[in-house]
Coordinates of C-alpha atoms and ligand atoms in Angstrom, one line a residue:
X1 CA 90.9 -69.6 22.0
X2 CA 94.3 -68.0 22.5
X3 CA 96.0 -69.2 26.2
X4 CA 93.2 -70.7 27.5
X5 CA 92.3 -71.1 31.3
X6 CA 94.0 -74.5 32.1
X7 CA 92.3 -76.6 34.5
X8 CA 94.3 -79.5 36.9
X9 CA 92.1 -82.1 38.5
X10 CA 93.2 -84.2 41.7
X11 CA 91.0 -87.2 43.2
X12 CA 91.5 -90.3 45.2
X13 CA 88.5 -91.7 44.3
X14 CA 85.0 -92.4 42.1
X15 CA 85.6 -89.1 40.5
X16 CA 82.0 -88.2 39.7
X17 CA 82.7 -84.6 40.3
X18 CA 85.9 -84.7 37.8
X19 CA 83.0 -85.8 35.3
X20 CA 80.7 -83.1 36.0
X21 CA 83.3 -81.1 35.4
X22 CA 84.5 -82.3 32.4
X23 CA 81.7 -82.7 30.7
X24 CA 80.6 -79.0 31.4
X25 CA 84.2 -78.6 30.0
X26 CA 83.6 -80.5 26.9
X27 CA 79.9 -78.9 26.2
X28 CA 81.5 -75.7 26.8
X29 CA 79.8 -74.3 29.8
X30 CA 83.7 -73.9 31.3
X31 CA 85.5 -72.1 29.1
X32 CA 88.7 -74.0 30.1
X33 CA 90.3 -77.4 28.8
X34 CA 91.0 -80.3 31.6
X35 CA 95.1 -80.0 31.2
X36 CA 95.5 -83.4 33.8
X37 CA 94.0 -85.4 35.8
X38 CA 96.5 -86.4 38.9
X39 CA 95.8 -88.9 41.7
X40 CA 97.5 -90.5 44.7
X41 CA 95.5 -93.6 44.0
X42 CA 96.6 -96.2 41.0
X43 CA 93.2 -97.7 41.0
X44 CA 91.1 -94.5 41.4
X45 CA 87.9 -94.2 39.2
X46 CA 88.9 -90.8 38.3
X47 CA 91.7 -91.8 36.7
X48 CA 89.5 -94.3 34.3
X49 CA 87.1 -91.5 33.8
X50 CA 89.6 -89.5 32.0
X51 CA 91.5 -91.9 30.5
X52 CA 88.0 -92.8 28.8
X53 CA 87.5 -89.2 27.8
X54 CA 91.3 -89.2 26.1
X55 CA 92.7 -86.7 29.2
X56 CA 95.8 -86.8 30.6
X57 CA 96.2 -89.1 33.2
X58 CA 98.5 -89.8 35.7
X59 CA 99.5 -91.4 39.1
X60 CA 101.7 -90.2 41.6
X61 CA 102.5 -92.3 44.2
X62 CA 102.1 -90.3 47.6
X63 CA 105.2 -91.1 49.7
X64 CA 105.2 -92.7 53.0
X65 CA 102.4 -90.8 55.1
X66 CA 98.9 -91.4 55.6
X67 CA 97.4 -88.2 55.2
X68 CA 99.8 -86.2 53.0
X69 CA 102.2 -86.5 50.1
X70 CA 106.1 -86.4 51.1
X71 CA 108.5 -84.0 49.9
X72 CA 109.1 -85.9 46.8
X73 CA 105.6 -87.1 45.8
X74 CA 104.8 -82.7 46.4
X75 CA 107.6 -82.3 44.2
X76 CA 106.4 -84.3 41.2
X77 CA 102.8 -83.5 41.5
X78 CA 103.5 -79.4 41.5
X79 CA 105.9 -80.4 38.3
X80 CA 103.4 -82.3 36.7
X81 CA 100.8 -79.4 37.2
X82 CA 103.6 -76.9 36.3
X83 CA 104.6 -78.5 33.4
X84 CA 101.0 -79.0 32.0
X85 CA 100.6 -75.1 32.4
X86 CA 97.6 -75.6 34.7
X87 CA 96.3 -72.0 35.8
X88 CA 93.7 -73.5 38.5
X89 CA 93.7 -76.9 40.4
X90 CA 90.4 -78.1 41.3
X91 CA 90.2 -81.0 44.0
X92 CA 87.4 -83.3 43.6
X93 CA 87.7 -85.7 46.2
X94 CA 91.5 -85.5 46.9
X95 CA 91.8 -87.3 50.0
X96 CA 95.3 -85.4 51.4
X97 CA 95.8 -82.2 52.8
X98 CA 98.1 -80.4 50.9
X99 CA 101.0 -78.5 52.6
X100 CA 103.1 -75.6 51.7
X101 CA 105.4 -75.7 48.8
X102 CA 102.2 -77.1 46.7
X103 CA 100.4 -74.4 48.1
X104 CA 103.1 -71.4 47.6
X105 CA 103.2 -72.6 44.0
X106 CA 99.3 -72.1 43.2
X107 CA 98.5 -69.5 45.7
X108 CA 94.6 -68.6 45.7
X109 CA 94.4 -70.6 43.0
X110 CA 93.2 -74.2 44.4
X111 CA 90.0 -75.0 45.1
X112 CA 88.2 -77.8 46.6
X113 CA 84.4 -78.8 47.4
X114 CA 83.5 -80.3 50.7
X115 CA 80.0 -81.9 51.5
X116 CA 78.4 -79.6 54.3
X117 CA 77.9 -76.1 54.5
X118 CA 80.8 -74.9 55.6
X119 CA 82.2 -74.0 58.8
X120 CA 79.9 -76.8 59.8
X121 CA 81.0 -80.2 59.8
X122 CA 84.7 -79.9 58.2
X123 CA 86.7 -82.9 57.8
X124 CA 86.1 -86.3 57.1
X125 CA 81.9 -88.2 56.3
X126 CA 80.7 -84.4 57.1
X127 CA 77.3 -86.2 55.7
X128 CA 76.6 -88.5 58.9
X129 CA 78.0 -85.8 61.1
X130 CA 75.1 -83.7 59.4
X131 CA 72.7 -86.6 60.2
X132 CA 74.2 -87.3 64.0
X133 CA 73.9 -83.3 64.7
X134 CA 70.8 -83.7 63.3
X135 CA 70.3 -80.6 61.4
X136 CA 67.2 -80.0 58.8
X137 CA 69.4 -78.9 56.1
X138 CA 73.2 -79.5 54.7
X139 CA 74.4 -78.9 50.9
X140 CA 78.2 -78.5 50.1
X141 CA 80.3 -75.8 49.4
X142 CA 83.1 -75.0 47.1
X143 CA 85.8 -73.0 48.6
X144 CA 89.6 -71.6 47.8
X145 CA 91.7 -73.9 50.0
X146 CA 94.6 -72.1 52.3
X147 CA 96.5 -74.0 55.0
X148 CA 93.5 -74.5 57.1
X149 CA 90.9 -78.0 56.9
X150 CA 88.1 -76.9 54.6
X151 CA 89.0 -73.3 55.3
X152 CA 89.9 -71.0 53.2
X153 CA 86.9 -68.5 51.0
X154 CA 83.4 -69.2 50.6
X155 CA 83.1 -69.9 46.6
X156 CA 79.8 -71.0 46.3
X157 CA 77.2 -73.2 48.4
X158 CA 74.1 -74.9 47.3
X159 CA 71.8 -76.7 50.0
X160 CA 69.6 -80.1 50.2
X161 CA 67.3 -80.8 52.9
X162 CA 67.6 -83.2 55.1
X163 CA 64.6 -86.1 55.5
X164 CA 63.4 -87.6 58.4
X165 CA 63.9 -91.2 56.9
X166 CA 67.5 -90.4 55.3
X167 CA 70.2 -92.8 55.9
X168 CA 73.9 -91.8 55.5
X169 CA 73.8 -93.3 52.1
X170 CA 70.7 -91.7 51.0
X171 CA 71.6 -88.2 51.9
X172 CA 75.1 -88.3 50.2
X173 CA 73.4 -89.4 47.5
X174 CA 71.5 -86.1 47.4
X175 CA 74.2 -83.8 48.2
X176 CA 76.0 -85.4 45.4
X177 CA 73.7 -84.4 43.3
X178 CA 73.9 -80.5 44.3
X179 CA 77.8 -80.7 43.9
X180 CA 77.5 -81.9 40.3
X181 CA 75.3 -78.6 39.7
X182 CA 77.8 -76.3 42.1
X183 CA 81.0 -77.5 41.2
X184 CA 81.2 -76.5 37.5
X185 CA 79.4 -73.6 38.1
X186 CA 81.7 -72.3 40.0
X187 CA 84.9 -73.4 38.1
X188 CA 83.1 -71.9 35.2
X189 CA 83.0 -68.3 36.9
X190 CA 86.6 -68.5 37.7
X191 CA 87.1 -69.7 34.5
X192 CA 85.7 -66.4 33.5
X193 CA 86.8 -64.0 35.6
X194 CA 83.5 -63.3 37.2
X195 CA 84.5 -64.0 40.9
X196 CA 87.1 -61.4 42.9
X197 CA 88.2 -62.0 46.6
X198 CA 87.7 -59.0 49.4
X199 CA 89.1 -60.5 52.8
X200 CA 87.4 -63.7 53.3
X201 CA 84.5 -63.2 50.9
X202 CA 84.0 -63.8 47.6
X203 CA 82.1 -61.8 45.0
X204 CA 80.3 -62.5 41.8
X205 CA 80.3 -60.4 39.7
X206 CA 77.9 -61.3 37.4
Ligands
GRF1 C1 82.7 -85.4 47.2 O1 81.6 -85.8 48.0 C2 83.4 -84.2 47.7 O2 82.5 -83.3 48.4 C3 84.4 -84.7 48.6 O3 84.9 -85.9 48.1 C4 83.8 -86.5 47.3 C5 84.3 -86.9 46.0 O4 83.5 -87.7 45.2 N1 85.5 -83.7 48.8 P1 83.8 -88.0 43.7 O5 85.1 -88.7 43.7 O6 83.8 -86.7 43.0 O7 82.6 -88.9 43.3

């Protein structure tokens, strides 16, 4: 394939989207090669995971704030990303919000997933807020981030219903299962072209 569609994957943690992904890569249901993997934790499974699929791997260390990376830890990742000609960064459990120079530089073309349906229940363990609210069905969505918390246009969603006897870890269990399914599809339409943004909404074309 002549320039490919370059994919750039950022995680803090297990990384079992980032496999979903890649494998969908690797069997060719996304027409796009992983360029990097990126994370603000040394230790992070996700890092492992590609490592053990021979991707590039890295860790940036995030700079002195809790919820964010500092000017200079921005710097390198957009560099790295940059550098590795990366046409689309896809967060899969990237546990910082990311400000603006990273998001000037990739401008509608970040996206994230998040496990509600969005608007309900942004932020952080949106499945026991699901659970406390106590709502009969959640899923997750995959959305364009913008400057807002789990904010910016609907992708795609996909739901799960929620039991009478489910615990917190039973029902993220289940809704991790639905993002493994909605996660590459929806990188794998971008991928291809097949979505195109009107306002806030996002349309398939196929
Ligand atoms: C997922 O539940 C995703 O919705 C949230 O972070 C979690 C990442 O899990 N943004 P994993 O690292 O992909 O297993």
């Amino acid at each position: 394939m002549n320039n490919p569609f370059r994919l750039g994957i950022l995680g803090s943690g297990t990384g079992s989207n980032f496999v979903a992904i890649a494998d969908a890569c690797a069997a060719g249901k996304i027409p796009a090669p992983v360029a990097l993997v990126l994370s603000d934790v040394e230790t992070a499974g996700i890092l492992k995971h590609a490592r053990e699929r021979k991707l590039p791997a890295q860790f940036i260390p995030p700079g002195k704030f809790r919820t964010k990376l500092d000017e200079e830890a921005e710097r390198t990742f957009v560099g790295a990303l940059q550098g590795a000609r990366v046409d689309l960064v896809v967060l899969a459990g990237f546990m910082r919000v990311l400000k603006g120079d990273f998001l000037r530089a990739f401008a509608g073309r970040i996206v994230n997933i998040h496990p509600s349906l969005l608007p309900s229940f942004p932020g952080l363990e949106a499945w026991k807020q699901a659970l406390d609210h106590g709502v009969k069905v959640t899923g997750c969505t995959v959305h364009f981030v913008d400057a807002g918390v789990d904010a910016g246009p609907i992708i795609g969603q996909q739901t799960v219903p929620v039991l009478d006897n489910d615990t917190p870890d039973s029902l993220i269990q289940r809704i991790h299962g639905a993002e493994h399914e909605l996660y590459p599809r929806c990188v794998a339409a971008i991928a291809r072209r097949d979505i195109s943004v009107v306002g806030r909404r996002v349309i398939w074309k196929k």
